Tab-separated table of C-alpha atoms in Angstrom:
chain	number	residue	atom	x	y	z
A	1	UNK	CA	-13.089	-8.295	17.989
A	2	UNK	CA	-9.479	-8.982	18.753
A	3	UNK	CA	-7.990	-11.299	16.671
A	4	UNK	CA	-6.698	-13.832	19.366
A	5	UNK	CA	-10.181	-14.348	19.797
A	6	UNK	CA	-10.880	-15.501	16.216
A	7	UNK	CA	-11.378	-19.286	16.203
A	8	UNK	CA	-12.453	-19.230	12.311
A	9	UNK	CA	-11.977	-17.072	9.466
A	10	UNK	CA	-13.637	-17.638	6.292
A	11	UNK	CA	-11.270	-16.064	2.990
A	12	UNK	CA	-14.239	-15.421	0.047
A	13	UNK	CA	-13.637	-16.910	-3.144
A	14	UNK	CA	-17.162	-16.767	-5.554
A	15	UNK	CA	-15.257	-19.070	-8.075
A	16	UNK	CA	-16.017	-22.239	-5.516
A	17	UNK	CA	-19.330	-21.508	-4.066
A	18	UNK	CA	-21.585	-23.694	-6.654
A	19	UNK	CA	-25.053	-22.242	-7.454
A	20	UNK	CA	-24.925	-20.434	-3.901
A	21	UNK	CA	-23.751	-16.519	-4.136
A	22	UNK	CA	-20.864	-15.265	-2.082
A	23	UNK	CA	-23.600	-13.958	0.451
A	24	UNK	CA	-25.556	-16.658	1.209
A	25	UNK	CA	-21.925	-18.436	1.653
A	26	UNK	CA	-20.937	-16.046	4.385
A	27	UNK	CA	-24.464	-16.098	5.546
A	28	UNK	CA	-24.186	-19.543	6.435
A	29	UNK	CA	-20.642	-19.623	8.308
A	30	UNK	CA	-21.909	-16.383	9.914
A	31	UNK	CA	-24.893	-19.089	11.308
A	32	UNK	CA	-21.995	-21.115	11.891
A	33	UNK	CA	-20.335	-18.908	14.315
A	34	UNK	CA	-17.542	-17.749	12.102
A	35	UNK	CA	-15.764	-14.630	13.467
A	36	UNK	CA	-14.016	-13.187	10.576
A	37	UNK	CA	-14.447	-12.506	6.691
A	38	UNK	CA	-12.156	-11.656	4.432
A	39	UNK	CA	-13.163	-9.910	0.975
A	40	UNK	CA	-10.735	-11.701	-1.690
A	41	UNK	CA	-11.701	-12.267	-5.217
A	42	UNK	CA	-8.971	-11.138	-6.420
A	43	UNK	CA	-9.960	-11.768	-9.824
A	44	UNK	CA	-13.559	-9.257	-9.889
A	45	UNK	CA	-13.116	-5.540	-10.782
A	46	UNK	CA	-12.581	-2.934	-7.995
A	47	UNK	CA	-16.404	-2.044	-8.840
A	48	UNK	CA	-17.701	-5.551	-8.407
A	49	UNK	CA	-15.787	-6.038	-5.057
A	50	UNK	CA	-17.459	-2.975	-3.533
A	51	UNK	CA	-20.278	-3.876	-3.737
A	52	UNK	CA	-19.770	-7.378	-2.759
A	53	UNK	CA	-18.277	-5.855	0.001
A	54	UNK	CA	-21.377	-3.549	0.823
A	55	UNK	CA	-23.793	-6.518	0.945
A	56	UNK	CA	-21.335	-8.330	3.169
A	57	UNK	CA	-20.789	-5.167	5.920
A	58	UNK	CA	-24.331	-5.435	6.300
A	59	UNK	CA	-24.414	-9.114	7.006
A	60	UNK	CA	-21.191	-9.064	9.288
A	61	UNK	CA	-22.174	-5.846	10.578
A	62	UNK	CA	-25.364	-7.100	12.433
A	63	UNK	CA	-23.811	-10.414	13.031
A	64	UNK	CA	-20.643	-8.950	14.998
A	65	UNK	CA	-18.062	-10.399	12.698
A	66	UNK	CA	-15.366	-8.949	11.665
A	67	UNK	CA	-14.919	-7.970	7.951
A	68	UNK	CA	-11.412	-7.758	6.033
A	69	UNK	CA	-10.311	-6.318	2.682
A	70	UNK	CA	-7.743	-8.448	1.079
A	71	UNK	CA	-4.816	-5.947	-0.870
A	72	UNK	CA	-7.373	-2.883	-1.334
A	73	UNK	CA	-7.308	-0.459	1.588
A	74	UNK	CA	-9.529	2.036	-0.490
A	75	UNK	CA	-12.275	-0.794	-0.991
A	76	UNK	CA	-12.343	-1.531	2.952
A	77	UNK	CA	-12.258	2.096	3.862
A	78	UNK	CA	-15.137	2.785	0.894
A	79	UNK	CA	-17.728	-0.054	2.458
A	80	UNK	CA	-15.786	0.838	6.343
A	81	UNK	CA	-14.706	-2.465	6.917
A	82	UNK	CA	-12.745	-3.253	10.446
A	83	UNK	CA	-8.950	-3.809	8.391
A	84	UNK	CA	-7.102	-5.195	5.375
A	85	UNK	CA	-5.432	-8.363	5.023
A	86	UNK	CA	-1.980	-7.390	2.989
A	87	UNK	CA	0.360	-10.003	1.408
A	88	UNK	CA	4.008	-9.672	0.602
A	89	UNK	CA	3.357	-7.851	-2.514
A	90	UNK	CA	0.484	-5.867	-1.241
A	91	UNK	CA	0.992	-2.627	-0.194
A	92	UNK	CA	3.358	-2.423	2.800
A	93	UNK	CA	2.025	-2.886	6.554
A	94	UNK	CA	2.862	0.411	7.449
A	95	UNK	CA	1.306	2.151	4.773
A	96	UNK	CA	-1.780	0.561	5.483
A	97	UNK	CA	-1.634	1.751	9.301
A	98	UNK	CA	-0.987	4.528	8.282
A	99	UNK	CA	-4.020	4.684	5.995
A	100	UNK	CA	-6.641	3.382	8.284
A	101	UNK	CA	-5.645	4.423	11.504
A	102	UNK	CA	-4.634	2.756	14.898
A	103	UNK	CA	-7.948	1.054	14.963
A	104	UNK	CA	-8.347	-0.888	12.341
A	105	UNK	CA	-7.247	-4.380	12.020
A	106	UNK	CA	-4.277	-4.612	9.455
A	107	UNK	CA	-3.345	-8.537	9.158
A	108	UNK	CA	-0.316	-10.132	6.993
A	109	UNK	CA	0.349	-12.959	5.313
A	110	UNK	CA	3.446	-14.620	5.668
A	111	UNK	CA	5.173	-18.020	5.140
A	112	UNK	CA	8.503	-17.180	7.332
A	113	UNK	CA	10.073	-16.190	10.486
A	114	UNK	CA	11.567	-13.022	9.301
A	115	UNK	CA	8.299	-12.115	7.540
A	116	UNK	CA	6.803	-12.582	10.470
A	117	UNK	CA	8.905	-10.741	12.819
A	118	UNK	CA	9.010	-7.489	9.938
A	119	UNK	CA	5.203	-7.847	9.677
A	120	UNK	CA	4.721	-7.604	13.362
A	121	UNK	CA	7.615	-4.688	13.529
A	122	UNK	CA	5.477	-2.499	11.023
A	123	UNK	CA	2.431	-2.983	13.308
A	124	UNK	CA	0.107	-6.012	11.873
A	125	UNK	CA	-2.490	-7.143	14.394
A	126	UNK	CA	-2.257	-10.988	13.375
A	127	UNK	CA	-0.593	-12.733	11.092
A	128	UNK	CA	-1.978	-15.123	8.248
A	129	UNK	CA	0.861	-18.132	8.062
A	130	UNK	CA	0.611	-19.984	5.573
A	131	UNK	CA	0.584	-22.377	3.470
A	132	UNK	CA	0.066	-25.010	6.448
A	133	UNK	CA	-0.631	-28.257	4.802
A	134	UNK	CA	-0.378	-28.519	0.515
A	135	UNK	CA	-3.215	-26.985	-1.120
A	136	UNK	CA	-4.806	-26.338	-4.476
A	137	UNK	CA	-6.310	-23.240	-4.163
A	138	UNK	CA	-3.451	-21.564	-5.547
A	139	UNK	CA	-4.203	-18.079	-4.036
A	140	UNK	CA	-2.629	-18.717	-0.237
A	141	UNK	CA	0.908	-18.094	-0.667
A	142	UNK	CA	3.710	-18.105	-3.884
A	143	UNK	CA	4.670	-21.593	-2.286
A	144	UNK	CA	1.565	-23.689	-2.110
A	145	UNK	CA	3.571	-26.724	-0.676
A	146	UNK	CA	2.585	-26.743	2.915
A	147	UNK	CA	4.841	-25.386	5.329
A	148	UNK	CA	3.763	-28.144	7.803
A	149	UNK	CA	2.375	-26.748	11.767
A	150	UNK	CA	5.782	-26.567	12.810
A	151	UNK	CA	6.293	-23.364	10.802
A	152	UNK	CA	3.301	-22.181	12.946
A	153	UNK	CA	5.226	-23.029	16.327
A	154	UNK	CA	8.257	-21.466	14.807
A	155	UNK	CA	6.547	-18.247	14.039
A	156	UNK	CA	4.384	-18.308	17.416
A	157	UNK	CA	7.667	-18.656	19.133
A	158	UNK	CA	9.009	-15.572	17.410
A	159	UNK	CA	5.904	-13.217	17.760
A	160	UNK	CA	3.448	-12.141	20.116
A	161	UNK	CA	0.366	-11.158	17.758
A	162	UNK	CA	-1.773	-13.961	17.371
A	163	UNK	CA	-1.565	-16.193	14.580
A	164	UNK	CA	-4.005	-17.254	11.830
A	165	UNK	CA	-3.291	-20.700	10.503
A	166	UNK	CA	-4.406	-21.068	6.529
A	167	UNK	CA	-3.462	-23.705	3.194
A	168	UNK	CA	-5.245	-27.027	3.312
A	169	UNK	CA	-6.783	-26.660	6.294
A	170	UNK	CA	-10.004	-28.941	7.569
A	171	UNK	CA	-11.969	-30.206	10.742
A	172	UNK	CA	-9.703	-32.917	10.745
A	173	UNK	CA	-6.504	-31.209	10.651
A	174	UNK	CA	-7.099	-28.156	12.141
A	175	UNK	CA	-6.409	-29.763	15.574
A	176	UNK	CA	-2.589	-29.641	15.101
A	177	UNK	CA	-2.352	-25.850	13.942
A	178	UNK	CA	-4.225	-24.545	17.072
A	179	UNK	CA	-1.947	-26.948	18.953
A	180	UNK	CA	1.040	-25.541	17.110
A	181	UNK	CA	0.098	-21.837	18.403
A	182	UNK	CA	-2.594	-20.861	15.793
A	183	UNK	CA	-5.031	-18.870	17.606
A	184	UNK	CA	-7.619	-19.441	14.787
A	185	UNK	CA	-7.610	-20.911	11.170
A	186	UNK	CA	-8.944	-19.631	8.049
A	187	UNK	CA	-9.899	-21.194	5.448
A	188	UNK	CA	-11.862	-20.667	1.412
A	189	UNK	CA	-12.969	-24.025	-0.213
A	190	UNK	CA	-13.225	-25.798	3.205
A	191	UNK	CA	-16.366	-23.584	3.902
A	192	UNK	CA	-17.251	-22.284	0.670
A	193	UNK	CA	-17.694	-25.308	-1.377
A	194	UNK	CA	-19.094	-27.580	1.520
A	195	UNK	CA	-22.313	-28.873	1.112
A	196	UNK	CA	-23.155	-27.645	4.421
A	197	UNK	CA	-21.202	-24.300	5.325
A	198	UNK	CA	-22.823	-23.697	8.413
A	199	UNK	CA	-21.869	-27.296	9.783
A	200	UNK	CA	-17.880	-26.855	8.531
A	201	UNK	CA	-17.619	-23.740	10.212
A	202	UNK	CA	-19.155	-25.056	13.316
A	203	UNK	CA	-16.981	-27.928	13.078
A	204	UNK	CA	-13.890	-26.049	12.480
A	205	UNK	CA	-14.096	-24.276	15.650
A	206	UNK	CA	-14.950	-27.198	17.724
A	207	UNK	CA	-11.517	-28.515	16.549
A	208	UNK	CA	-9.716	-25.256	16.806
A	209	UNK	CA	-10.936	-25.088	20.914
A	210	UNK	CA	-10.207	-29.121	20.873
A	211	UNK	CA	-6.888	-29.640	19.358
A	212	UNK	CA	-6.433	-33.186	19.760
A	213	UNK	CA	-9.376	-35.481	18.515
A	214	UNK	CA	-9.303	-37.463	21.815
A	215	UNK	CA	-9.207	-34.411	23.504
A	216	UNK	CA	-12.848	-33.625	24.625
A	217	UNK	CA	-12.393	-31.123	27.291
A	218	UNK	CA	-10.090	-28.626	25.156
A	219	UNK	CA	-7.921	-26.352	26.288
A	220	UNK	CA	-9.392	-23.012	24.910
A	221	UNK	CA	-6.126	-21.911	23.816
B	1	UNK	CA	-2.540	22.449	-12.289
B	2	UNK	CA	-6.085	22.673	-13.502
B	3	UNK	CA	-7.125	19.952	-15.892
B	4	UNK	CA	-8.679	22.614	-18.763
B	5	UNK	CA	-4.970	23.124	-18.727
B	6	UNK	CA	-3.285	20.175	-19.620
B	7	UNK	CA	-2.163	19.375	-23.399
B	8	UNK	CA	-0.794	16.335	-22.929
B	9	UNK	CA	-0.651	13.421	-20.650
B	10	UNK	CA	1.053	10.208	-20.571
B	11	UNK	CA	-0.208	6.770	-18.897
B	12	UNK	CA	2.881	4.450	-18.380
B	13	UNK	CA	3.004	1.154	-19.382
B	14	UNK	CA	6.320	-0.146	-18.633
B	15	UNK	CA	5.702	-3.304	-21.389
B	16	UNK	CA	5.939	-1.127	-24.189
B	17	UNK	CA	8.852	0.935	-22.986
B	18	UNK	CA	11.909	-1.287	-25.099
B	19	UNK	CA	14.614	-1.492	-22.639
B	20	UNK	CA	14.063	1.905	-20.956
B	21	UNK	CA	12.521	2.162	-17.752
B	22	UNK	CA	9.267	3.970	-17.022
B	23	UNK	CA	11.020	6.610	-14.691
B	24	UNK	CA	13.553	7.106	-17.686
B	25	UNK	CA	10.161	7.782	-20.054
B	26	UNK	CA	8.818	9.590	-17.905
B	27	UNK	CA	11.459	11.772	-17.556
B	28	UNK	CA	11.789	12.284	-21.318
B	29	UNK	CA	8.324	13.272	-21.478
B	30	UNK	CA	8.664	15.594	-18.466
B	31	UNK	CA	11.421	17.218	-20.289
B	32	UNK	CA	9.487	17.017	-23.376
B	33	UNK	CA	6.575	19.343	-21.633
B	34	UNK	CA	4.087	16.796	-20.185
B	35	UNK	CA	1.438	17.908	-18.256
B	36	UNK	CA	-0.059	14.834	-16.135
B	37	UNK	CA	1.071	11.149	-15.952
B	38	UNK	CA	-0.706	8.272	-14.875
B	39	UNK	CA	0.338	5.582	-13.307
B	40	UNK	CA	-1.064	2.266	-14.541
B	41	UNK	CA	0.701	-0.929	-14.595
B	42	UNK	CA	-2.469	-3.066	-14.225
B	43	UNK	CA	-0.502	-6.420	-14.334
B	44	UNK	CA	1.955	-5.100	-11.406
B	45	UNK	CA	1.391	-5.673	-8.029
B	46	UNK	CA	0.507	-3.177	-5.373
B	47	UNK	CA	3.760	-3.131	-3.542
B	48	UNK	CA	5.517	-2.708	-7.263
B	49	UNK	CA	2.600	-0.020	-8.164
B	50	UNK	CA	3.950	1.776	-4.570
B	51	UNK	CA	7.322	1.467	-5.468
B	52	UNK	CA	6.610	2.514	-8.939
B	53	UNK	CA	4.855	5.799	-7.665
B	54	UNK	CA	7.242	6.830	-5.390
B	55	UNK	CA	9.774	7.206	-7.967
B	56	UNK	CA	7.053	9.140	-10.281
B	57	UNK	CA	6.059	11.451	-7.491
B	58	UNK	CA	9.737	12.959	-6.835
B	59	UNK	CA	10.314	13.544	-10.597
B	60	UNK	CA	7.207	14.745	-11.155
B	61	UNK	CA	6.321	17.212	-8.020
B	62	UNK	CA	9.795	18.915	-8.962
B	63	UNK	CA	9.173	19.302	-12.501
B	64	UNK	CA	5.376	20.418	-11.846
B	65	UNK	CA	3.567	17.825	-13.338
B	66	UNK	CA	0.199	16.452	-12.139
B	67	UNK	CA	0.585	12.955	-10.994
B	68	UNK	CA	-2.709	10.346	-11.375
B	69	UNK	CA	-3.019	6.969	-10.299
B	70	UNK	CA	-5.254	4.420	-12.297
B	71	UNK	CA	-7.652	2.457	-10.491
B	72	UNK	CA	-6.482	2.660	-6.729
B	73	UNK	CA	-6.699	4.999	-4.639
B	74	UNK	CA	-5.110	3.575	-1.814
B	75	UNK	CA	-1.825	3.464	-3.851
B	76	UNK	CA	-3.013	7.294	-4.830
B	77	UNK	CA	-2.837	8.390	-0.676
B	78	UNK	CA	0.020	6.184	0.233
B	79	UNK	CA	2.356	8.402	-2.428
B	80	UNK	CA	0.857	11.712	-2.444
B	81	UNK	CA	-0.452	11.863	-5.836
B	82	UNK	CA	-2.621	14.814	-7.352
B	83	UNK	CA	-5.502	12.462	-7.809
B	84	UNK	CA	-6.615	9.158	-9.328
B	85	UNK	CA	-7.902	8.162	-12.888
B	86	UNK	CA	-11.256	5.691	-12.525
B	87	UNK	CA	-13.198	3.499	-15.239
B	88	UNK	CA	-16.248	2.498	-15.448
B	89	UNK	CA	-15.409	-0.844	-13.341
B	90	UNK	CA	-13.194	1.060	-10.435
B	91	UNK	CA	-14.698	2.272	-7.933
B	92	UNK	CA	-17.231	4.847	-8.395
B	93	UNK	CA	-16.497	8.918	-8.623
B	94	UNK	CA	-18.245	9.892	-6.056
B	95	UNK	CA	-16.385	6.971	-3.034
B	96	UNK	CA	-13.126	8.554	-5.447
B	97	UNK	CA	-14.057	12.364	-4.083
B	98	UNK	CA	-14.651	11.129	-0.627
B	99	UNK	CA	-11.637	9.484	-0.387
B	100	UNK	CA	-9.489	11.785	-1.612
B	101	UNK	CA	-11.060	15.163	-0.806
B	102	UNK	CA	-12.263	18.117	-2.697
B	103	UNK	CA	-8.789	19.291	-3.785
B	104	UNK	CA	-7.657	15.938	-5.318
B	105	UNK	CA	-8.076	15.596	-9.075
B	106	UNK	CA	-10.530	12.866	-10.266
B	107	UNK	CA	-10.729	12.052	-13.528
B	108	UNK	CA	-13.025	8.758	-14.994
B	109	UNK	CA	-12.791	7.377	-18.642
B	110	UNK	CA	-15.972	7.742	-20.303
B	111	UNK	CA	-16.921	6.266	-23.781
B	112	UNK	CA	-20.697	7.758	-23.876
B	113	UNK	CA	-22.499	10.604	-23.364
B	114	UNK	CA	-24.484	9.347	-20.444
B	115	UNK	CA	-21.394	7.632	-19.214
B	116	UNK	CA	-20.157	11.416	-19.214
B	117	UNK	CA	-23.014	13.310	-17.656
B	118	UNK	CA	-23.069	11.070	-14.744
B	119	UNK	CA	-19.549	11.056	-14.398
B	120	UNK	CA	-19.541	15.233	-14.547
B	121	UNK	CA	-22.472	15.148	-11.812
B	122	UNK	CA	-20.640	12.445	-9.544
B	123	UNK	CA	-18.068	15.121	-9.140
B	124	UNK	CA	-15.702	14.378	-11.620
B	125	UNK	CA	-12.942	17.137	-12.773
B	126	UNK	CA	-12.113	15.382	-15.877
B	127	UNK	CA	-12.999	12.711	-18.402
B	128	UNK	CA	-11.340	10.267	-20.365
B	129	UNK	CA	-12.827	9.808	-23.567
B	130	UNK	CA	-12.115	7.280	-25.935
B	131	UNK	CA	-10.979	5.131	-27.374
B	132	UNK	CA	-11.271	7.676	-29.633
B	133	UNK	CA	-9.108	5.745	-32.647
B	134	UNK	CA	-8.979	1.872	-33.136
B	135	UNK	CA	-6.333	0.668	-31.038
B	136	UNK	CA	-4.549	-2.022	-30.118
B	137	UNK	CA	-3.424	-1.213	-26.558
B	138	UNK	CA	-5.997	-3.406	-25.683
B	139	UNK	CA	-6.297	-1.352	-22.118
B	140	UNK	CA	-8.042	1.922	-22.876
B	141	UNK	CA	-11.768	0.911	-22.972
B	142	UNK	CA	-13.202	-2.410	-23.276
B	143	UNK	CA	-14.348	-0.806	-26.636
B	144	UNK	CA	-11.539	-0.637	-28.826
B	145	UNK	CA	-13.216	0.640	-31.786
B	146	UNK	CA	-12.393	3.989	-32.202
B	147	UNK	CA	-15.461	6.388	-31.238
B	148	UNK	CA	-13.955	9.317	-33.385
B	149	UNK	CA	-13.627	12.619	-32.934
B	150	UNK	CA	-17.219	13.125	-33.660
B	151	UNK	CA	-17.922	11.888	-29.786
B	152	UNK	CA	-15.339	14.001	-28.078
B	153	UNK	CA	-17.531	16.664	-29.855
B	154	UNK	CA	-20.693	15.234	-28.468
B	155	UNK	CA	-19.526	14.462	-25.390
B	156	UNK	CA	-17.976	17.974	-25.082
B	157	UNK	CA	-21.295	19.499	-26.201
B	158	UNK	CA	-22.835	17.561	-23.132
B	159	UNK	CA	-20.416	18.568	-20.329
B	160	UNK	CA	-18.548	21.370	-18.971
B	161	UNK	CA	-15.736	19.612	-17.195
B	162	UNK	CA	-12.696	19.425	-19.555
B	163	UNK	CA	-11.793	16.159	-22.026
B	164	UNK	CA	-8.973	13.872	-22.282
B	165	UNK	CA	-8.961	12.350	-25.609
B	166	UNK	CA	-7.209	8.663	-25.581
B	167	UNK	CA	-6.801	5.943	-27.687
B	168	UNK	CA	-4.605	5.637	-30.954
B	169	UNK	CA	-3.747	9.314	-31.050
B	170	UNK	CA	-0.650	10.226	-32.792
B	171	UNK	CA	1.079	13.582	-33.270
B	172	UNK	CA	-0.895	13.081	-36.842
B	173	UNK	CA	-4.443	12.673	-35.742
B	174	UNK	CA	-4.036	14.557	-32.726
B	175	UNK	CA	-5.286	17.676	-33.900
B	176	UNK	CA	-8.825	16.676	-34.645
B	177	UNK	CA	-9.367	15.423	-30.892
B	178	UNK	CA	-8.493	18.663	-29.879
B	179	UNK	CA	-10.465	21.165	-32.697
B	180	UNK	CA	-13.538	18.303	-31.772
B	181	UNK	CA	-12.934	19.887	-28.141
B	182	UNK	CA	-10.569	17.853	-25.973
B	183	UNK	CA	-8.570	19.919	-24.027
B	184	UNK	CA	-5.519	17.345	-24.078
B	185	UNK	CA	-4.501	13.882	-25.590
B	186	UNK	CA	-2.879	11.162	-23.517
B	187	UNK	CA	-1.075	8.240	-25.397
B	188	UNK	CA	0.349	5.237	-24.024
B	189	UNK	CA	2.782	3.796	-27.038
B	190	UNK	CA	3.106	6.808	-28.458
B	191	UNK	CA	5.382	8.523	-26.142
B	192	UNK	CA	6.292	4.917	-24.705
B	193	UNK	CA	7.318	3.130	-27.292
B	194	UNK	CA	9.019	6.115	-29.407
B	195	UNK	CA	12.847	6.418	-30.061
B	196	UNK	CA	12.559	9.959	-28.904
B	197	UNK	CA	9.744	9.944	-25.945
B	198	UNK	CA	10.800	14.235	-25.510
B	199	UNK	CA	10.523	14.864	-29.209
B	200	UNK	CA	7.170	13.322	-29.576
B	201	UNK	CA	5.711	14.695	-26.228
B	202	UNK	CA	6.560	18.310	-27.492
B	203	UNK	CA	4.773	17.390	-31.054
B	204	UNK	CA	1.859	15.855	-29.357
B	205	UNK	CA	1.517	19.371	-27.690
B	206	UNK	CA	2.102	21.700	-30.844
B	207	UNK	CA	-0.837	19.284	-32.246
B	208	UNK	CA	-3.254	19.701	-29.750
B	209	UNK	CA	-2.746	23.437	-29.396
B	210	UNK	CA	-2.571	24.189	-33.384
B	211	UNK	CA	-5.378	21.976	-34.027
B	212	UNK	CA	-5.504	21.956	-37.886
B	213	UNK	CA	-2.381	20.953	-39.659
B	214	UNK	CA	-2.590	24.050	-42.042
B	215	UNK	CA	-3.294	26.266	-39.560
B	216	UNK	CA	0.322	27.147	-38.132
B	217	UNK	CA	-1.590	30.241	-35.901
B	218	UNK	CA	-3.214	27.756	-33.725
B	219	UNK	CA	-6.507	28.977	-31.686
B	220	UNK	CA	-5.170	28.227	-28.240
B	221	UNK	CA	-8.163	26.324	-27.133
């Protein structure tokens, strides 16, 4: 799927799914509608994350979502998954291009307009901006205080790849990103440690098409 | 260069390298007769790994020597390395060899015999064995009680791909690994962390290929 037509994008994290396993997390946003996945756990050996990853391109696989590989371009070429998701001190944009091909889906995160603008020069098909609001997860961004939507209009104003809103992010405030320019928002507790994954996700999509919470007929930006 | 042909081979870890840095030991050992180098860095980032690895491949391709990369192989494509060095919790051999073709070198740290027979049938061209001394490294095998020379001879009696002995080995105990049947030794600290990285390179190699200390005729093995 293109990107700008992402509304939610779930960013694994094992650590904060309770008693449920990674799978039966993406499982449920997957019911939820979700249209991305991104393989982090950045913490589990390269062996471990295959396989995660092998269970998970089966589930996204028949399900139509899109499935990322955050930092490891071998892992998502090993279990074919449809791009990487690089940070600043990941391997370079280009190098992962170059590595995968013109067809796969190479996001990047960044926190600034000049990241942004070099991330988009080197050929990324969406960007991951971020921190928007404070978070806790500590594995968004180097600077977990929250860059506020603004940064998002900033940075939509400056690009023309679409944008993937993530930090802090939650039915209630995803409204303003998506308003801001985000063309989806992604997101790792939010989902993963909700009682109800399949509801959040369903949720977060309803307020990504919705931005303002008085808003009921959406403008499907 | 053919892996049976290596005597010696140096992983970098730039912690234990004093105040030089790793392209400056690697260029000692290069010019002390090094045969492959591996770049490992496990606590570096990709994009510093990259960096890293560039610099390694220009001083080794013109002096010769084999280049590996530990762990990734993404990092492996992106700088044209010779091949990439797996454990038992990277990815597996055999997604290694597919990845990187049939002419790359892929080599996979073994600590068993079984470890080593399925490692030799998943299409590796080297192994790793060790720790083969107690060491402290604390990053050669998640065992770091020294196996002895005794396995490298079981392990060698079991396999017909050649042997890397690692862990602890000195210019001193070197000789042993290689009359037990390793074909080469790769240190860490010991070239790393020396005053004179050359000097100790070029006894590491007059160990391995005079195996007993008395016997100054050596049996080329």
């Amino acid at each position: 799927m293109n990107p700008a037509n992402w509304r939610t994008y779930l960013v694994t994290q094992a650590s904060l799914s309770g008693d449920r396993t990674t799978p039966e997390i993406v499982r449920a946003a997957i019911d939820g509608g979700v249209d991305a996945v991104q393989l982090r756990e950045k913490d589990a050996s390269a062996r471990s994350r295959y396989e995660l990853g092998r269970e998970l391109r089966e589930l996204t696989a028949e399900a139509g979502v899109d499935l990322l590989v955050n930092d490891r371009i071998d892992i998502a070429q090993a279990i074919d998954a449809d791009g990487v998701h690089v940070g600043q001190s990941d391997l370079p944009v280009e190098v992962a291009r170059e590595l995968l091909g013109p067809d796969a889906i190479v996001g990047c995160s960044t926190s600034t307009v000049d990241e942004a603008r070099d991330a988009e020069a080197a050929g990324a098909d969406y960007l991951g901006v971020g921190a928007v609001y404070d978070t806790s997860s500590k594995d968004v961004n180097d600077d977990q205080a929250g860059v506020g939507p603004e940064r998002i209009a900033e940075i939509a104003a400056a690009v023309s790849i679409p944008i993937v809103g993530i930090g802090g992010i939650t039915a209630d405030n995803a409204g303003p990103v998506a308003e801001a320019g985000a063309a989806s928002v992604a997101v790792i507790s939010e989902i993963t440690a909700a009682a109800d994954p399949q509801a959040v996700t369903e949720s977060l999509a309803v307020a990504v098409e919705t931005p303002t919470a008085v808003d009921a007929g959406g403008d499907d930006r």
